Short mmCIF file of C-alpha atoms in Angstrom, two decimals:
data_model
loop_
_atom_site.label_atom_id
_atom_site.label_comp_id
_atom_site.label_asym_id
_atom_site.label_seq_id
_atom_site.Cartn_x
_atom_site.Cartn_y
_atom_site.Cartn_z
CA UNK I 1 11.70 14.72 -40.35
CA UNK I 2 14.64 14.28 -37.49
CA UNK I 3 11.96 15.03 -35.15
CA UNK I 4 9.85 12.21 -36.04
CA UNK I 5 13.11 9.99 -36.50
CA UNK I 6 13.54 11.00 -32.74
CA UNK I 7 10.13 10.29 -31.83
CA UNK I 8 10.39 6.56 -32.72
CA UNK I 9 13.69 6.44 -31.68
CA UNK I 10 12.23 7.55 -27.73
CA UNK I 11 9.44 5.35 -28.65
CA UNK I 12 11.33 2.38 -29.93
CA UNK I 13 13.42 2.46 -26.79
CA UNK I 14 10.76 2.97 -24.33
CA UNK I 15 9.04 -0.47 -26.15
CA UNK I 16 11.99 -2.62 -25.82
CA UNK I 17 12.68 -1.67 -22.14
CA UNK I 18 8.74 -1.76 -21.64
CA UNK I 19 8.35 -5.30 -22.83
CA UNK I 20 11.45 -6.47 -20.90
CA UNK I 21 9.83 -5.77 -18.45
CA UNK I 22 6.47 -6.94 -19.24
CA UNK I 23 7.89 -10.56 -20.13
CA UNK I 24 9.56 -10.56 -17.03
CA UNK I 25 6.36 -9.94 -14.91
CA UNK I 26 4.33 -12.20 -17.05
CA UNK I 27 7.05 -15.21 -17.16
CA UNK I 28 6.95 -14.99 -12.75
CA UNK I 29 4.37 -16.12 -10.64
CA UNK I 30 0.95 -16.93 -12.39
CA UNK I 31 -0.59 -17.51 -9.31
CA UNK I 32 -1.25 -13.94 -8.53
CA UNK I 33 -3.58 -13.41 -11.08
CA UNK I 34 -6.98 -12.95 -10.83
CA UNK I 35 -10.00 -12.52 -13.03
CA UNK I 36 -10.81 -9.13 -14.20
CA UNK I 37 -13.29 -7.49 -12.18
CA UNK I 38 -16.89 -7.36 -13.05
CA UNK I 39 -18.25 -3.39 -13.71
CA UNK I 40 -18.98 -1.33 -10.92
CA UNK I 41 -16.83 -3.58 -8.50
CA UNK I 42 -13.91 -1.91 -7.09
CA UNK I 43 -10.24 -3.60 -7.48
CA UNK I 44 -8.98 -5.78 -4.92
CA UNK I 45 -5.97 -3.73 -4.46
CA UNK I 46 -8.20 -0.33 -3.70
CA UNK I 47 -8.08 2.35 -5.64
CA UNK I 48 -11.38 4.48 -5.71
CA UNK I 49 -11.51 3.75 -2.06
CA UNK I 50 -8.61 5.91 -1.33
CA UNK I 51 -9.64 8.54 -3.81
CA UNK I 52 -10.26 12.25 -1.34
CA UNK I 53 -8.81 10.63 1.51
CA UNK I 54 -7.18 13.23 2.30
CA UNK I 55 -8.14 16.98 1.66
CA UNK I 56 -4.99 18.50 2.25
CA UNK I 57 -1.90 17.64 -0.64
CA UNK I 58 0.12 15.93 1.96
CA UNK I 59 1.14 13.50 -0.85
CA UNK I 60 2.85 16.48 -2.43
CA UNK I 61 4.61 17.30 0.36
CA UNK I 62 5.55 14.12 1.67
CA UNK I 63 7.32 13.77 -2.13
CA UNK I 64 9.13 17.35 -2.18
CA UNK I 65 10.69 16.12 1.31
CA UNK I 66 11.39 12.65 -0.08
CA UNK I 67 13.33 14.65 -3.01
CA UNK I 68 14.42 17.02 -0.48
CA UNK I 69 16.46 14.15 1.03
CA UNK I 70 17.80 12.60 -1.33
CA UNK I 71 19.41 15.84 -2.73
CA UNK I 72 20.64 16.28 0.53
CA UNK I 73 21.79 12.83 0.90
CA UNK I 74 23.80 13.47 -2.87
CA UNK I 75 25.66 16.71 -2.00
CA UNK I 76 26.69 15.90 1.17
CA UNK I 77 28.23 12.87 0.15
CA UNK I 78 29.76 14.93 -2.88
CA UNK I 79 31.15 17.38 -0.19
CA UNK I 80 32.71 14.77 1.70
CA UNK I 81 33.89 13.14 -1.19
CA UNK I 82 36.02 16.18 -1.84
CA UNK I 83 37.19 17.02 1.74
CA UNK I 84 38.94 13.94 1.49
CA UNK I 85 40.40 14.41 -1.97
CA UNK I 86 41.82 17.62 -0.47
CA UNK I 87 42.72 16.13 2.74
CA UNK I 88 44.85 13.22 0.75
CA UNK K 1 17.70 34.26 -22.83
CA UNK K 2 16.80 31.79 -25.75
CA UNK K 3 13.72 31.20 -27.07
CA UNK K 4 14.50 27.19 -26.51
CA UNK K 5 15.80 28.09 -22.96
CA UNK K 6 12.46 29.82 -21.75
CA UNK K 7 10.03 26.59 -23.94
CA UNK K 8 12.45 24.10 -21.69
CA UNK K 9 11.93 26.32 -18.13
CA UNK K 10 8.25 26.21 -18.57
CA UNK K 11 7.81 23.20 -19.73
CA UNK K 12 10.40 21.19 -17.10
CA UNK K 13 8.16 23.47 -14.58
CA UNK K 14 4.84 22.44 -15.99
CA UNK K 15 6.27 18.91 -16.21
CA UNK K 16 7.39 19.19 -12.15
CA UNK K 17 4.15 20.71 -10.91
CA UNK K 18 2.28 17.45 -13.08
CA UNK K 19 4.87 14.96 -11.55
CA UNK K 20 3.67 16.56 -7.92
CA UNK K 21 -0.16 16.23 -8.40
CA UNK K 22 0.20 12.50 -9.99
CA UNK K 23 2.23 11.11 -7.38
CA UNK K 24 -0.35 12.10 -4.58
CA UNK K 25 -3.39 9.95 -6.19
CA UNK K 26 -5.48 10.26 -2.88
CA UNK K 27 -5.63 14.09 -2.97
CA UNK K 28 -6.13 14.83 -7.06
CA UNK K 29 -8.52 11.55 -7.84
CA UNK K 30 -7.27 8.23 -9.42
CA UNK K 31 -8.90 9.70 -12.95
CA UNK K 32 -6.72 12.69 -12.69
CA UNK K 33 -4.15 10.53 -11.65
CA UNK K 34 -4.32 8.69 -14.40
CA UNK K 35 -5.30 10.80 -17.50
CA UNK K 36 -2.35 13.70 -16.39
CA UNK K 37 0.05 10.80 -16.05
CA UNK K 38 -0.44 10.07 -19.80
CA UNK K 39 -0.08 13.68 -20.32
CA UNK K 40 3.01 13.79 -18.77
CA UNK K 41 4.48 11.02 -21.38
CA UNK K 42 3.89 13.81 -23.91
CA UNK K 43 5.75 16.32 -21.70
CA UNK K 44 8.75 13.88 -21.20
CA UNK K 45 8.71 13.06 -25.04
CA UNK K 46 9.71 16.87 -25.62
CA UNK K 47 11.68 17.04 -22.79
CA UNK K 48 13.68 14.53 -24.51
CA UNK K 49 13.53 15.98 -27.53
CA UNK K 50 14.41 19.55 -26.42
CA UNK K 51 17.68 17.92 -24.66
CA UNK K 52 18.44 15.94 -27.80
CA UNK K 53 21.83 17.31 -28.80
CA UNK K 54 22.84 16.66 -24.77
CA UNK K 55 22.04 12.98 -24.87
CA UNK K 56 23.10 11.89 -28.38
CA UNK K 57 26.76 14.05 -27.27
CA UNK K 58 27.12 12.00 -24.23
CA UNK K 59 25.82 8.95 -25.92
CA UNK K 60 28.77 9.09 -28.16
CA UNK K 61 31.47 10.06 -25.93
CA UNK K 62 30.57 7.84 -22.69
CA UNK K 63 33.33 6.03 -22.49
CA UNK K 64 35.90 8.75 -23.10
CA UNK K 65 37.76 9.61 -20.18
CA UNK K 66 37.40 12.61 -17.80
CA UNK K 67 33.42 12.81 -17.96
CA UNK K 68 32.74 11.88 -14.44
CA UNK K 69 30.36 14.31 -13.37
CA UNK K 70 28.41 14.06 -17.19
CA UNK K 71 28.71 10.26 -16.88
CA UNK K 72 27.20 10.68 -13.66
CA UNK K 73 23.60 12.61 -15.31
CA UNK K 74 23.67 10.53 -18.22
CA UNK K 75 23.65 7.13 -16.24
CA UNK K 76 21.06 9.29 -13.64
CA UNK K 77 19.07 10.00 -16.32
CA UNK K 78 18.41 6.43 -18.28
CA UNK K 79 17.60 5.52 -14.36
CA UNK K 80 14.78 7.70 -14.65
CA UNK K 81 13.64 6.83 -17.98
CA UNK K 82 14.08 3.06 -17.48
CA UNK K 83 12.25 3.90 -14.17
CA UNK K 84 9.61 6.18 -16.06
CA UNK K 85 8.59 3.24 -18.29
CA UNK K 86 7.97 0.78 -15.42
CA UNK K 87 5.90 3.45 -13.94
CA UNK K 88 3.73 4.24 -16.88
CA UNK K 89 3.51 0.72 -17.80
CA UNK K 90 2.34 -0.80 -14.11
CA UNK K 91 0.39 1.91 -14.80
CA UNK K 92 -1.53 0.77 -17.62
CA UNK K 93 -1.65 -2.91 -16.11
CA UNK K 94 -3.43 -1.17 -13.21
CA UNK K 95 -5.63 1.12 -14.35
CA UNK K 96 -8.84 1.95 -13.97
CA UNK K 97 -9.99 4.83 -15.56
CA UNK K 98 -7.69 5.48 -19.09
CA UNK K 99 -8.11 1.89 -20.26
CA UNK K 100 -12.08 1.15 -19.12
CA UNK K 101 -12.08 4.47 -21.22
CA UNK K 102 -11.10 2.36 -24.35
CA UNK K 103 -13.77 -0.32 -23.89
CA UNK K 104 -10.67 -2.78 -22.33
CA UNK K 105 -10.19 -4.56 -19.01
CA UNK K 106 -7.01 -6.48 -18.47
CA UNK K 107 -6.42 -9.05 -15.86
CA UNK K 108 -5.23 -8.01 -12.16
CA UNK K 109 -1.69 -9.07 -11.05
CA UNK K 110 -0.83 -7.91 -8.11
CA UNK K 111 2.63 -7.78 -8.64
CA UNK K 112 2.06 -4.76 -11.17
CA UNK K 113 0.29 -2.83 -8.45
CA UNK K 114 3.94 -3.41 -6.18
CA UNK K 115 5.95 -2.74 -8.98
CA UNK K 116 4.16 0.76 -9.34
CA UNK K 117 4.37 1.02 -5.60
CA UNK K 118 8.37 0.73 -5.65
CA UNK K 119 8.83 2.20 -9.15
CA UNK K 120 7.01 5.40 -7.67
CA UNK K 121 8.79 5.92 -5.00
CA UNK K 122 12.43 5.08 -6.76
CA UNK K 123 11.40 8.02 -8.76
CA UNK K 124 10.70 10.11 -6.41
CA UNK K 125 14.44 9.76 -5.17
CA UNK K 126 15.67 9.96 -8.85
CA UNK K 127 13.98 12.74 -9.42
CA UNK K 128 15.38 14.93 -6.42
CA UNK K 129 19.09 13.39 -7.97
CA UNK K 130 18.00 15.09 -11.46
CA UNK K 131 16.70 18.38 -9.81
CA UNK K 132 19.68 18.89 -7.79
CA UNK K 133 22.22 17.96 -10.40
CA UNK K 134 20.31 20.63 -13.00
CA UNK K 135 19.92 23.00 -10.17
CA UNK K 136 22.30 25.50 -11.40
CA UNK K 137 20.38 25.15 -14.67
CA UNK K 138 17.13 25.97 -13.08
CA UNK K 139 18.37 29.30 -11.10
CA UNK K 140 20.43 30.46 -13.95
CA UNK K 141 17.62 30.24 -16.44
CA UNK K 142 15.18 31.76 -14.05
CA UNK K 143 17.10 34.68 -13.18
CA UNK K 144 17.73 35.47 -16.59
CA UNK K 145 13.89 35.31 -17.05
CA UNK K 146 13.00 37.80 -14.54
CA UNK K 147 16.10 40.04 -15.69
CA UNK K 148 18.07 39.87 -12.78
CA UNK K 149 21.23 38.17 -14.18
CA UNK K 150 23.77 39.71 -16.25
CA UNK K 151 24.12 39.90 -20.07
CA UNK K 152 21.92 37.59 -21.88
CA UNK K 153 23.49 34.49 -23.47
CA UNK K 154 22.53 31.02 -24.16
CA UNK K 155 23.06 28.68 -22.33
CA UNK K 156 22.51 24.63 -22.92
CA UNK K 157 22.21 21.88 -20.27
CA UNK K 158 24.85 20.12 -21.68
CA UNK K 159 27.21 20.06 -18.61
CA UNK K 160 31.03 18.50 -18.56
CA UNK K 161 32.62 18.13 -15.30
CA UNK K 162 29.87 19.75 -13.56
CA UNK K 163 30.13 23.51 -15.09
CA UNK K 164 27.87 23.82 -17.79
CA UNK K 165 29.25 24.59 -20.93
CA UNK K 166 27.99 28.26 -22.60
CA UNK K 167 26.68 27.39 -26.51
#
């Protein structure tokens, strides 16, 4: 029973935030919106277009160096963040 | 090691190796993109659940003084949830494989398509911040998997000050 209770509590959350979000999209700029596409026609945006683009995961690897950087970013500032509590 | 310990290793593994394939759409497909993406809500649902008695802790005791490093993940972590949401819900604005797969269409607004753009990427940073602040976590629990730690014992992610605390 707690486990459902936590369920819609996740779920409940996730809504609220979700249509925060989605009112604040839909109350902007109308003029961006288009008709929806007809079947069998591709997005304006792309999409299947880009699908296989690339046979090698370079997405992957572009993201674990992305992440890779930030964590470095984070514990060198935490290191020099110290430094200079023990320097003071 | 814990039963509960070894579930949230191989599931916050499974969960990482899904989070790699969907954010590189031009090498998996969009429909795989797309369909392990809504997977992946599952997988954060009892990620959430399995970390329960972490968040609702912190949740009460936020404002108490001398949490720094705790107040730190907490705030890290609603970053990535909030984050998470606007990701999965662009998501569904834009899509074009789960929701043709219902029988619906939904207009195209481009600024749903940016907002997944920038909401992607943010998470990629945000996610490197929560790998690197559970890192000790992550080694910990995996050494104790493959035996080459000392004595069992349990230990919980809930972490105060930066050491993690032993249940």
């Amino acid at each position: 029973m707690s486990i459902l209770y936590r369920i819609l509590v996740i779920l409940v959350v996730a809504t609220l935030i979700g249509g925060l979000f989605y009112a604040a999209v839909g109350s902007g700029d109308s003029t961006s919106r288009l008709p929806a596409p007809a079947d069998g026609q591709p997005r304006p945006e792309g999409g299947e277009e880009r699908e296989g683009e690339s046979a090698l995961p370079l997405g992957m690897v572009k993201s674990l160096v992305i992440m890779s950087i930030a964590s470095g970013v984070y514990l060198g500032l935490g290191r020099l963040g110290r430094q200079k509590t023990l320097s003071a | 090691m814990s039963k509960q310990n070894r579930t949230k290793l191989f599931l916050d593994i499974s969960t990482f190796v899904g989070f790699l394939i969907v954010m590189d759409p031009r090498a998996s497909g969009l429909a795989v993109h797309e369909w392990l993406a809504v997977a992946l809500v599952g997988a954060l649902i009892v990620h959430l659940l399995l970390n329960w008695n972490w968040i609702a802790e912190l949740t009460k005791r936020i404002f108490t003084k001398g949490l720094n490093g705790s107040r730190t993940n907490y705030i890290l972590n609603w970053l990535l949830f909030i984050d998470g949401i606007l990701i999965m819900l662009s998501g569904v604005m834009i899509s074009e494989a789960v929701i043709p797969a219902f029988g619906l269409t939904l207009p195209v607004n481009m600024t749903w398509r940016g907002l997944h753009d920038i909401s992607a990427n943010l998470s990629l940073i945000l996610m490197g911040l929560h790998l690197t602040l559970h890192w000790n976590w992550i080694v910990s629990t995996t050494k104790r998997l493959f035996g080459r730690n000392e004595a069992e014992r349990p230990v919980t992610a809930l972490a105060i000050e930066g050491k993690e605390v032993q249940a």
